[in-house]
XYZ file of C-alpha atoms in Angstrom:
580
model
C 19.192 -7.059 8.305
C 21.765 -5.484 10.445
C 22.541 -7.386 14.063
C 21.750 -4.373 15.560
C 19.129 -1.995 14.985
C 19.841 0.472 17.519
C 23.352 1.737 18.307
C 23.855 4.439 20.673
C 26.881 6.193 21.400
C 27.724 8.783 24.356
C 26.563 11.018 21.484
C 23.548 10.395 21.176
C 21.841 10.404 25.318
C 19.632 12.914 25.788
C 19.469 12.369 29.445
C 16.860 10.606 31.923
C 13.468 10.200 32.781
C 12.295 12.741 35.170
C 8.100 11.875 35.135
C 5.994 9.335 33.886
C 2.428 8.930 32.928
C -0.371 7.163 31.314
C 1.096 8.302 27.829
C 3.318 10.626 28.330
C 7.233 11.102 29.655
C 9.452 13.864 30.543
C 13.271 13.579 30.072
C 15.610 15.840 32.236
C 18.024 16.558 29.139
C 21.656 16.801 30.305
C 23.384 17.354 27.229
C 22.566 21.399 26.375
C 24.813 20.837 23.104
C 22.738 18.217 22.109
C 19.320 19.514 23.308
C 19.570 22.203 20.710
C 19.290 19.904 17.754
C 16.105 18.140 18.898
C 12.860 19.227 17.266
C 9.503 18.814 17.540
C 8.741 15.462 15.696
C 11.915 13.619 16.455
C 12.366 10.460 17.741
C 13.752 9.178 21.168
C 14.576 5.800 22.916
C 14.162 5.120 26.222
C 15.412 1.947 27.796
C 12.948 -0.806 29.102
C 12.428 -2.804 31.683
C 15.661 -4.551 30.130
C 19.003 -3.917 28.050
C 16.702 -5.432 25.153
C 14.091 -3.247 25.344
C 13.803 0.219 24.164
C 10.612 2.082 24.428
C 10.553 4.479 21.118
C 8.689 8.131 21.747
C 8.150 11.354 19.669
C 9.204 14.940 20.805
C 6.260 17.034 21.668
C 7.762 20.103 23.398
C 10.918 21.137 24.115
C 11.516 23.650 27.188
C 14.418 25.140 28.766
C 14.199 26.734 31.982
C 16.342 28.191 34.718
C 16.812 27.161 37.923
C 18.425 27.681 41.210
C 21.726 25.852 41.847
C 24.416 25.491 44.257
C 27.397 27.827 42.293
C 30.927 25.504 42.832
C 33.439 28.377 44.185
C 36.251 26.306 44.412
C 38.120 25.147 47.940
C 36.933 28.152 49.910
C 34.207 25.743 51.980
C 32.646 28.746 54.190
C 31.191 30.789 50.861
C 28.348 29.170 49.199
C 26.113 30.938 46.373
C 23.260 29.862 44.353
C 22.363 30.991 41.474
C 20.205 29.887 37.880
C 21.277 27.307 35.773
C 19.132 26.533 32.789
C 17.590 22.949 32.937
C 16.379 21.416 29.689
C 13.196 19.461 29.728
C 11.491 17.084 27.045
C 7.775 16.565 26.747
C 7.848 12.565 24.721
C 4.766 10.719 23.829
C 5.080 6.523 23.978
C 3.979 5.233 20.568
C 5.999 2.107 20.163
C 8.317 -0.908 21.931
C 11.663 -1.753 20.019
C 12.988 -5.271 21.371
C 16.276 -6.946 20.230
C 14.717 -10.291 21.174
C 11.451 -11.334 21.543
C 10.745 -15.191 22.105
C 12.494 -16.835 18.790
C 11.807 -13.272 16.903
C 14.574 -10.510 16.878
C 14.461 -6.875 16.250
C 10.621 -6.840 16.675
C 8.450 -3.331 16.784
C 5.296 -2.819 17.763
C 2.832 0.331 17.874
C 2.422 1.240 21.429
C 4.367 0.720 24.943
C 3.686 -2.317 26.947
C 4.958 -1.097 29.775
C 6.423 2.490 31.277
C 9.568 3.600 31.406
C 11.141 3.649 35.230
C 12.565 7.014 36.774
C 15.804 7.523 35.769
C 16.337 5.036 32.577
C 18.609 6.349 29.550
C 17.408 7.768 26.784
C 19.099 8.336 23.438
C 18.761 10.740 20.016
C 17.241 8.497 17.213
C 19.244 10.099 14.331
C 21.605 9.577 11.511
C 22.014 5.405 11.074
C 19.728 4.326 13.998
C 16.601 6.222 12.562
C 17.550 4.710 9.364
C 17.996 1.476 10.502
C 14.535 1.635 12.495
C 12.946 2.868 9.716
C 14.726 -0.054 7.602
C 13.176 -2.257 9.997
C 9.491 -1.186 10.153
C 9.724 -1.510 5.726
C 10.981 -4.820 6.438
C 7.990 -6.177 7.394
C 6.145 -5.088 4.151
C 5.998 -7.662 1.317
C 7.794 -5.730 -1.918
C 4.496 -4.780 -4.079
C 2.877 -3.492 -0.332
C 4.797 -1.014 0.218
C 3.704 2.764 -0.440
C 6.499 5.015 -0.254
C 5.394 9.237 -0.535
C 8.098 10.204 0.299
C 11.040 10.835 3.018
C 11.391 11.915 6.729
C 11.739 15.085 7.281
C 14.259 14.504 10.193
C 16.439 12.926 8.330
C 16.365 13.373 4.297
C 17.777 10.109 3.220
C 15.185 7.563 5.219
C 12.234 6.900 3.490
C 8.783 7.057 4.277
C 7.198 3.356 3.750
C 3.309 2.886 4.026
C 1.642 -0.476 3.729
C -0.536 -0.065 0.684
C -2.631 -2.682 1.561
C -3.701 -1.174 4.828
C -3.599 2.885 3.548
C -7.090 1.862 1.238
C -8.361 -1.206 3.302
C -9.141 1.073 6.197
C -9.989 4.201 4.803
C -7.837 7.303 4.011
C -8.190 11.150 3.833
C -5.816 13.874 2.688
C -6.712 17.109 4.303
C -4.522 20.674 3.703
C -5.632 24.103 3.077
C -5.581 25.690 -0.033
C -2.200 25.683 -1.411
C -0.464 22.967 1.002
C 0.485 20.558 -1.388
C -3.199 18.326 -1.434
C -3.478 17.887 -5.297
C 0.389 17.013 -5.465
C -0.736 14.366 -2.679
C -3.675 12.922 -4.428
C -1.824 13.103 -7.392
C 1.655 11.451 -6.041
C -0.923 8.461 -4.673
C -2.189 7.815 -8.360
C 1.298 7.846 -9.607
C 2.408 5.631 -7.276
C -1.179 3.091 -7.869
C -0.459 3.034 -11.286
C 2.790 1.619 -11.749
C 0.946 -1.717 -10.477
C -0.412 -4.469 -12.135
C -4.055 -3.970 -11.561
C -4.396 -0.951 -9.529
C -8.758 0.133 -9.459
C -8.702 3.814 -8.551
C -11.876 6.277 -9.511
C -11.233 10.104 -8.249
C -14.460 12.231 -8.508
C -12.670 15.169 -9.895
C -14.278 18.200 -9.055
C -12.856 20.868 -10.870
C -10.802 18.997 -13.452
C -7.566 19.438 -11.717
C -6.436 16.066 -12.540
C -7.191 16.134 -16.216
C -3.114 16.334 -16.802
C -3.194 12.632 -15.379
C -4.940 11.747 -18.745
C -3.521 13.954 -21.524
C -0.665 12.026 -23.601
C 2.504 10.375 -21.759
C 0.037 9.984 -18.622
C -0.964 7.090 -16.859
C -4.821 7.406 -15.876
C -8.124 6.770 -18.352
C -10.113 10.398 -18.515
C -14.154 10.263 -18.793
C -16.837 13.042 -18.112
C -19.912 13.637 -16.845
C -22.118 15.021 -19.716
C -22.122 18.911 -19.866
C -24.837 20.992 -21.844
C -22.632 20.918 -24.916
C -21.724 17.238 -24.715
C -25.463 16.155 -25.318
C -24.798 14.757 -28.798
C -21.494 13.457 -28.658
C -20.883 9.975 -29.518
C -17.542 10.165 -27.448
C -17.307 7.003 -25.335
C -15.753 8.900 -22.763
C -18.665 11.077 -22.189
C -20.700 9.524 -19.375
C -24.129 10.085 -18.457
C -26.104 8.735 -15.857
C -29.376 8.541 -16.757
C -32.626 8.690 -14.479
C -33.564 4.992 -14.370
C -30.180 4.290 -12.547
C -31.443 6.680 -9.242
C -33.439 4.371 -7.017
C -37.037 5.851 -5.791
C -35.761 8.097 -2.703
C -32.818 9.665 -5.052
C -35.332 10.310 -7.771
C -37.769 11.653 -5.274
C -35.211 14.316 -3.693
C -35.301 16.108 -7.118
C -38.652 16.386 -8.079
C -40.647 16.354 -4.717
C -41.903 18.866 -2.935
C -42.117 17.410 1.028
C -44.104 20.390 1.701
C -46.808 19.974 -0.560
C -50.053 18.595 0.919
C -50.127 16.190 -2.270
C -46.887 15.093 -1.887
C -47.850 11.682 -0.453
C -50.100 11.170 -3.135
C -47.585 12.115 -5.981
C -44.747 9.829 -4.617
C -47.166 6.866 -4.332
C -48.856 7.064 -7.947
C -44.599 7.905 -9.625
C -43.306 4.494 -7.431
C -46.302 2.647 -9.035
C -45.891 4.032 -12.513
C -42.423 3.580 -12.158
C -42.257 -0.112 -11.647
C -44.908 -0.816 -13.864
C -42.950 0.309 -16.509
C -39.343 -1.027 -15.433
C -41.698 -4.339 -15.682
C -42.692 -3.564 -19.322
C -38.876 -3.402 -20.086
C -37.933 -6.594 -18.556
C -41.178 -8.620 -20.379
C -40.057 -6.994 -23.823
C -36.596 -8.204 -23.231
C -37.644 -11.343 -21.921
C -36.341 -11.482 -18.384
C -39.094 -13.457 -17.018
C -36.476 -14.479 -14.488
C -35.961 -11.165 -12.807
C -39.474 -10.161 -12.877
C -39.574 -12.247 -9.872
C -37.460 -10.260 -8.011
C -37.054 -6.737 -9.076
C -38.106 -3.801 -7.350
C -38.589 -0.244 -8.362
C -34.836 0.486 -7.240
C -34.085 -1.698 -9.602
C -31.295 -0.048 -12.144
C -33.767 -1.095 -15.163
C -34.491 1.403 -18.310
C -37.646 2.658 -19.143
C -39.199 5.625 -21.003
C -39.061 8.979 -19.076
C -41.964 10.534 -21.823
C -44.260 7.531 -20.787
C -44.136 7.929 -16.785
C -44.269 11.900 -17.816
C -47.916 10.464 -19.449
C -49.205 8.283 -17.260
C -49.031 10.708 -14.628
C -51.058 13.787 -16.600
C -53.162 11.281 -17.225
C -53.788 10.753 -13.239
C -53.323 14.285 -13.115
C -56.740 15.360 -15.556
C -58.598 11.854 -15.531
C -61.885 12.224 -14.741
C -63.478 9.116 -11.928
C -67.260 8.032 -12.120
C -69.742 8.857 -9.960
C -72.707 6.734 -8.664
C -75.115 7.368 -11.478
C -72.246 7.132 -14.394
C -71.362 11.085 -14.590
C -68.046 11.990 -14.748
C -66.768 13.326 -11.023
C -63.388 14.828 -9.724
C -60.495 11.671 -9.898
C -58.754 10.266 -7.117
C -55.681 12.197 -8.258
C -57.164 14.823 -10.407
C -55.277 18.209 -9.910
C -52.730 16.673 -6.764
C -49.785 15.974 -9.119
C -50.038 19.177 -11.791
C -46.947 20.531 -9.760
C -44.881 17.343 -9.319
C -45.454 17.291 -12.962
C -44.757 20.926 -14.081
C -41.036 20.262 -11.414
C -40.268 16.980 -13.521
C -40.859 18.431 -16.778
C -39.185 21.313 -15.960
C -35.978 19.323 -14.846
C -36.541 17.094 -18.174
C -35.850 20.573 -20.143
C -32.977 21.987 -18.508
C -29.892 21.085 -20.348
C -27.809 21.193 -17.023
C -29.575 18.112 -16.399
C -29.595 16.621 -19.477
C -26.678 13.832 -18.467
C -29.261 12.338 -16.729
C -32.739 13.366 -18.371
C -31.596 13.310 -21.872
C -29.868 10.361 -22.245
C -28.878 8.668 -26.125
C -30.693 5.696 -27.346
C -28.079 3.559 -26.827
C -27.910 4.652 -22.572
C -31.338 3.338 -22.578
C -31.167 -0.180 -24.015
C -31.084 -2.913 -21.207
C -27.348 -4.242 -21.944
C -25.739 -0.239 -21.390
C -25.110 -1.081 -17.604
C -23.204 -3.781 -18.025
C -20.941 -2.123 -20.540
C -21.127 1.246 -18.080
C -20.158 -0.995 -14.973
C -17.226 -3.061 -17.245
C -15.529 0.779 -18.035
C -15.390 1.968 -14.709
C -14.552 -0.738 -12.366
C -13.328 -3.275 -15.006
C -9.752 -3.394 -16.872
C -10.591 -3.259 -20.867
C -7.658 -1.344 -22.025
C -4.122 0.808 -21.518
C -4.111 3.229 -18.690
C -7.892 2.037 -17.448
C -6.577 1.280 -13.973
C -6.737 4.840 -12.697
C -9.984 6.680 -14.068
C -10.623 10.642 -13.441
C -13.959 11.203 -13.876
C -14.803 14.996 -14.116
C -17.862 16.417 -12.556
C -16.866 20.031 -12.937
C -19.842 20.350 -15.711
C -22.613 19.339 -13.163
C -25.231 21.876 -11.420
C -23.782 21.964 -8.048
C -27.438 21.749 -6.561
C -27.748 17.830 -8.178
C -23.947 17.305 -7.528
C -25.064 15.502 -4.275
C -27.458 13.536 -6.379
C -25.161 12.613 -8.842
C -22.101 11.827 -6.563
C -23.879 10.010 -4.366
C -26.121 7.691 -7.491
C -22.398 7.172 -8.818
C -20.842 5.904 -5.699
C -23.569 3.632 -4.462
C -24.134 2.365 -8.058
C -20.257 0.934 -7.897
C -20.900 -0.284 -4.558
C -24.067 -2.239 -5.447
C -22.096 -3.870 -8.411
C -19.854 -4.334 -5.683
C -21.952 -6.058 -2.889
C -23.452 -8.273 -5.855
C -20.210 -9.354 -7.224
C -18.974 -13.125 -6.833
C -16.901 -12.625 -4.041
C -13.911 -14.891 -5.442
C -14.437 -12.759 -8.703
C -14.233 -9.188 -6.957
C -11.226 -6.883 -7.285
C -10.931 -3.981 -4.714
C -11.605 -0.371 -6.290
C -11.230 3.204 -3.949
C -13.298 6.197 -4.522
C -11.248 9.162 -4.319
C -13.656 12.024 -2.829
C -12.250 15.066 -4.023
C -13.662 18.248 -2.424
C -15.558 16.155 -0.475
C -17.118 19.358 1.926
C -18.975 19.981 -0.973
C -21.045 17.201 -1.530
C -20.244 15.460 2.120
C -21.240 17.795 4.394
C -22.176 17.309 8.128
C -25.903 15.884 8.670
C -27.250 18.765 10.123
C -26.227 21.146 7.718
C -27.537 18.751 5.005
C -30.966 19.219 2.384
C -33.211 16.492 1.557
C -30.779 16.034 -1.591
C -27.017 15.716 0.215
C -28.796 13.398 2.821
C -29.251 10.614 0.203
C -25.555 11.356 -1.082
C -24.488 11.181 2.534
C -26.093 7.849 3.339
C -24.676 6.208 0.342
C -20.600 7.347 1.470
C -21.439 6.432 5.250
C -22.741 3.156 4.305
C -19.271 2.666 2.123
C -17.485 4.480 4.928
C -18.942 1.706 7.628
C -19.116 -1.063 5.620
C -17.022 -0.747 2.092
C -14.129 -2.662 3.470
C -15.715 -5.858 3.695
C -16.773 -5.903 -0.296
C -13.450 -4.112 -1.374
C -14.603 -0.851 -1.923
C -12.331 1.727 0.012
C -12.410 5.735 0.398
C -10.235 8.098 -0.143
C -11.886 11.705 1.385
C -10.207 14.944 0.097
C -10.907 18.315 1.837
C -9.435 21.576 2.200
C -12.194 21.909 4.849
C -12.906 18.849 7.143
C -14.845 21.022 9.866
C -17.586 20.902 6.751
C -17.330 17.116 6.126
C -19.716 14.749 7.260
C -17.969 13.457 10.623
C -19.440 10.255 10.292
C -17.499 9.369 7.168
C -14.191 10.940 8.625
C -14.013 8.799 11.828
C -14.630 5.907 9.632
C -10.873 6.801 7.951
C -8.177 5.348 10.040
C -4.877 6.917 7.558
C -4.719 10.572 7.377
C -2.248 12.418 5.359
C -2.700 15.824 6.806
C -0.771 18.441 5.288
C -1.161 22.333 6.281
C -4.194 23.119 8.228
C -4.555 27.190 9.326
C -8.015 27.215 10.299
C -8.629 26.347 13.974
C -11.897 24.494 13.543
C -10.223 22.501 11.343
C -7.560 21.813 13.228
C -9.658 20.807 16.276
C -11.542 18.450 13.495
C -8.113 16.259 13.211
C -7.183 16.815 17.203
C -10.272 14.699 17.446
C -9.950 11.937 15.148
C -6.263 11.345 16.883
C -5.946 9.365 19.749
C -5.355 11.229 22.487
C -1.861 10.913 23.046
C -1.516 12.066 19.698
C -3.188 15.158 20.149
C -0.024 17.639 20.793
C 1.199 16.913 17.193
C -1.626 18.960 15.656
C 0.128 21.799 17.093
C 2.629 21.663 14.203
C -0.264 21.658 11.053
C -0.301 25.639 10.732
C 3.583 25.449 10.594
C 4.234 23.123 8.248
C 5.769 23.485 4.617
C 4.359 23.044 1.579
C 4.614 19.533 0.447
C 5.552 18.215 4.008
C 2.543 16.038 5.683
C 1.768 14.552 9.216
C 1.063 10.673 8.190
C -0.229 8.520 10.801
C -2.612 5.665 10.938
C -3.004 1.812 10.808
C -1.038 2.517 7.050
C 2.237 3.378 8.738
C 3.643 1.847 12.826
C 4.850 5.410 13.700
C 3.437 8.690 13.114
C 5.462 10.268 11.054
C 6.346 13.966 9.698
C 7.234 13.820 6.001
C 8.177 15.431 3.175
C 6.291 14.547 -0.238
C 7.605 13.427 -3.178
C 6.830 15.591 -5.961
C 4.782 13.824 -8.618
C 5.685 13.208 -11.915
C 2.802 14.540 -13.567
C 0.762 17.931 -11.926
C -1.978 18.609 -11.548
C -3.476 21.824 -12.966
C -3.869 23.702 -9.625
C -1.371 25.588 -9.606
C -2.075 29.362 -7.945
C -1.532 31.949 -10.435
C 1.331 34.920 -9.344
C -1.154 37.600 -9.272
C 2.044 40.289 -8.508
C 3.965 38.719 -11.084
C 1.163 38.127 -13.734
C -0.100 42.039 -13.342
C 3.584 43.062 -13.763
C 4.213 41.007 -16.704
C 1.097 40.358 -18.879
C -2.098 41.975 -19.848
C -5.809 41.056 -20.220
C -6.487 39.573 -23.150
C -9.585 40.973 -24.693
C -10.192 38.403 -27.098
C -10.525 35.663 -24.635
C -12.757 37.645 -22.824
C -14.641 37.415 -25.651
C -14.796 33.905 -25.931
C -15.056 33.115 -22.577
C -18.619 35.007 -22.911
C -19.448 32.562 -25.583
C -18.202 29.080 -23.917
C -20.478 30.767 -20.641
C -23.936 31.039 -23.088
C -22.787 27.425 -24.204
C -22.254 26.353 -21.551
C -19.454 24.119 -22.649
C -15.968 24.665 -22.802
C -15.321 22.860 -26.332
């Protein structure tokens, strides 16, 4: 490392320090020359308390003004004038202390100022070799295989961006951007960069199958699906389905039950009992005397959907027996015929049938294990990185689904020898569709949205970390958000969005929202416990894209017409409902 970090030259001051406060500083610029290079986002140092000690800020606002002046009119002494001169101000927030020597340590940074910055100290341009070097210096104290790099400072070009890896997934993450900022080129630069590890454990819930690519030949991830209609009968091992047995009682319940029904007390007591007695069956016919002793009807144990289906139209029409032996109305004759008619009808629709319709081999007891050693285990080439695509399932059981998928991996998780666990994230893509805020959530996104908050709050201590995705975080569950403590935000044009990430910043790091409706595509505020400054960047483009790209609609309807054919076919893959 260099002897000196910073270097400052005539150059480079700014000017002084007109104001102090809590958080904030304001630097009477002297240099007008100088003043018009600095932007919004760069980086200043003020000097401390002592010539070893420079207190590092970021531009907020830059302001010129004019005011009066005494006019120099040379030796006549008896004429005096005023008139405007324009007077350059800088609005800098405090986010770190730069000392040469600290104790036995030197160059040492740390995130925020331990002290404020007196009236009248020197302050200096970072630019050029001193934001280099700085930068140099914050990488330095990243081990080699921690560091993240996404890409490079906008400020300066040739300084890269360097994120601790380790501390980007153990604290939570999300990528926000509107439509068209750059997000998938994010999520998809992250993967790129995860997979040229060892070991990396990524699953993204893919959506819309934008990251298919990722999987095709010469990539790097492990593609699977979530059983569509026309996937029913395939025998392809990269076809998942997640059958019923797997939801526990409440997610099972959110489907078929009707809260409103005056029987509905009645029908979720006599499906919990029939339930476990026949997730007991299973375990006594494969001999698991052991965790008879334990289970419970959440219990991810197979069973026969047809046989709970009889047992409960057998409730449903059973006659009871009255005092002198005739037959009387039952206990539960006629109260479940609609829970009943709702499962059966679910059973039948082949939207569902990934999880209603699953193959004889999803229902033997040992499936799980093999399930569980696919998605979080390493069994072959390019299984580190997994896109699982949802873009097949109902969107009104998507919550369902999502949210049986994530907590399943986390209960593996929680239950996992913890010197045998390995840390897997959970990339939430479009999460505003599945994670919305509370009070805009049914019966069925609630029990999705207390699985991801209960990752969100406690993941990090069993290894299991979030990644939320969004073009929309004024819809996303605000719970899980504030839980995140990286964000890489790229463009944000809505103003309730925007006012979403104003309040998940500290304070002081409010102003720099101002900037999200400007910014380019690719280019990204990153700030968090990931990275020791804040920092404006500009992405690296990945290797592979993803396939959402935005189609030229004035170029397209100049060059090419509709082609009827397709049409045709597309007609065909919609009654199929499958797109093979």
């Amino acid at each position: 490392m260099a002897d000196k970090i910073l270097i400052f030259e005539e150059a480079d001051r700014i000017g002084k320090v007109a104001s102090v406060d809590t958080s904030k500083v304001l630097i009477d610029a002297e240099d007008q020359d100088l003043v018009t290079k600095i932007g919004i986002g760069n980086l200043v140092a003020i000097l401390g308390a002592t010539e070893r000690e420079y207190l590092i800020g970021l531009v907020e606002r830059v302001t010129r003004s004019l005011r009066d002046e005494l006019i120099d009119v040379g030796d006549n002494v008896d004429i005096v004038e005023i008139g405007p001169s324009p007077s350059d101000l800088l609005r800098v927030v405090l986010i770190g202390t730069y000392r040469t020597v600290q104790g036995d340590k030197k160059h040492v940074f740390k995130r925020g100022a331990d002290s404020f910055p007196q009236i009248d100290r020197q302050c200096f341009l970072i630019q050029s070799g001193n934001l280099q070097r700085l930068m140099g210096l914050l990488a330095s104290g990243l081990k080699e295989h921690e560091k993240l790099q996404l890409g490079h400072f906008v400020i300066d070009p040739d300084a890269e961006a360097i994120a601790s890896g380790d501390k980007f997934f153990q604290r939570h993450a999300s990528i926000l951007g509107s439509t068209g900022s750059g997000k998938s080129w994010a999520v998809a630069l992250l993967l790129e960069k995860a997979s040229k590890l060892s070991y990396p454990n990524i699953l993204v819930l893919d959506m819309h199958g934008e990251y298919l690519p990722l999987t095709e030949e010469g990539g790097f991830a492990k593609g699977f699906k979530i059983a569509g209609p026309g996937d029913l009968n395939s025998d392809d091992e990269n076809i998942i389905r997640l059958p019923y047995w797997l939801l526990n009682r409440d997610e099972m319940l959110s489907m078929i039950l009707d809260r409103s029904d005056q029987n509905a007390p009645n029908q979720a007591s006599r499906f919990t009992l029939h339930v476990r007695n026949l997730k007991k069956k299973t375990l006594e016919d494969n001999g698991k005397g052991d965790v008879i002793e334990t289970f419970t009807v959440d219990s991810p144990i197979p069973y026969q959907l047809k046989d709970l289906v009889e047992l409960l139209k057998k409730d449903d029409t059973d006659k009871g027996v009255g005092a002198k032996g005739q037959p009387v109305k039952g206990n539960w004759e006629g109260k479940l015929t609609r829970f009943v008619s709702r499962l059966e009808a679910k059973i039948e629709d082949r939207r569902y049938g990934f999880m209603f319709k699953p193959t004889d081999g999803a229902n033997e007891y040992s499936w799980l294990a093999d399930l569980a050693s696919k998605l979080i285990g390493s069994a072959d080439e390019n299984s580190g990185i997994k896109i699982i695509d949802f873009s097949e399932v109902p969107s009104d059981v998507l919550p369902v689904v999502t949210g049986t998928f994530a907590r399943l991996l986390y209960d593996l998780q929680f239950w996992l020898n913890p010197e045998k666990r390995s840390p897997f994230a959970l990339v939430c893509d479009e999460a505003h569709i599945y994670l919305p805020i509370k009070n805009d959530a049914g019966a069925v996104e609630k029990q999705a949205l207390a699985t991801f908050e209960r990752i969100a709050k406690e993941g990090r201590k069993y290894g299991v970390s979030l990644v939320v995705v969004s073009q929309r975080p004024s819809d996303v569950s605000r719970t899980i958000l504030s839980q995140c403590n990286n964000f890489l935000v790229l463009r944000l044009t809505n103003d309730s969005d925007q006012n979403v990430v104003r309040k998940l910043m500290p304070d002081s790091m409010a102003g720099l929202t101002d900037m999200l409706p400007l910014l380019d595509t690719g280019e990204a505020l990153l700030l968090g416990d990931a990275i020791l400054l804040p920092t404006r960047i500009k992405l690296d483009k990945p290797t592979l894209e993803p396939a959402s790209g935005t189609l030229n609609f004035w170029s397209d309807w100049s060059e090419k017409s509709s082609d009827n054919e397709a049409i045709r076919l597309a007609v065909e893959t919609l009654r199929r409902q499958t797109r093979t």
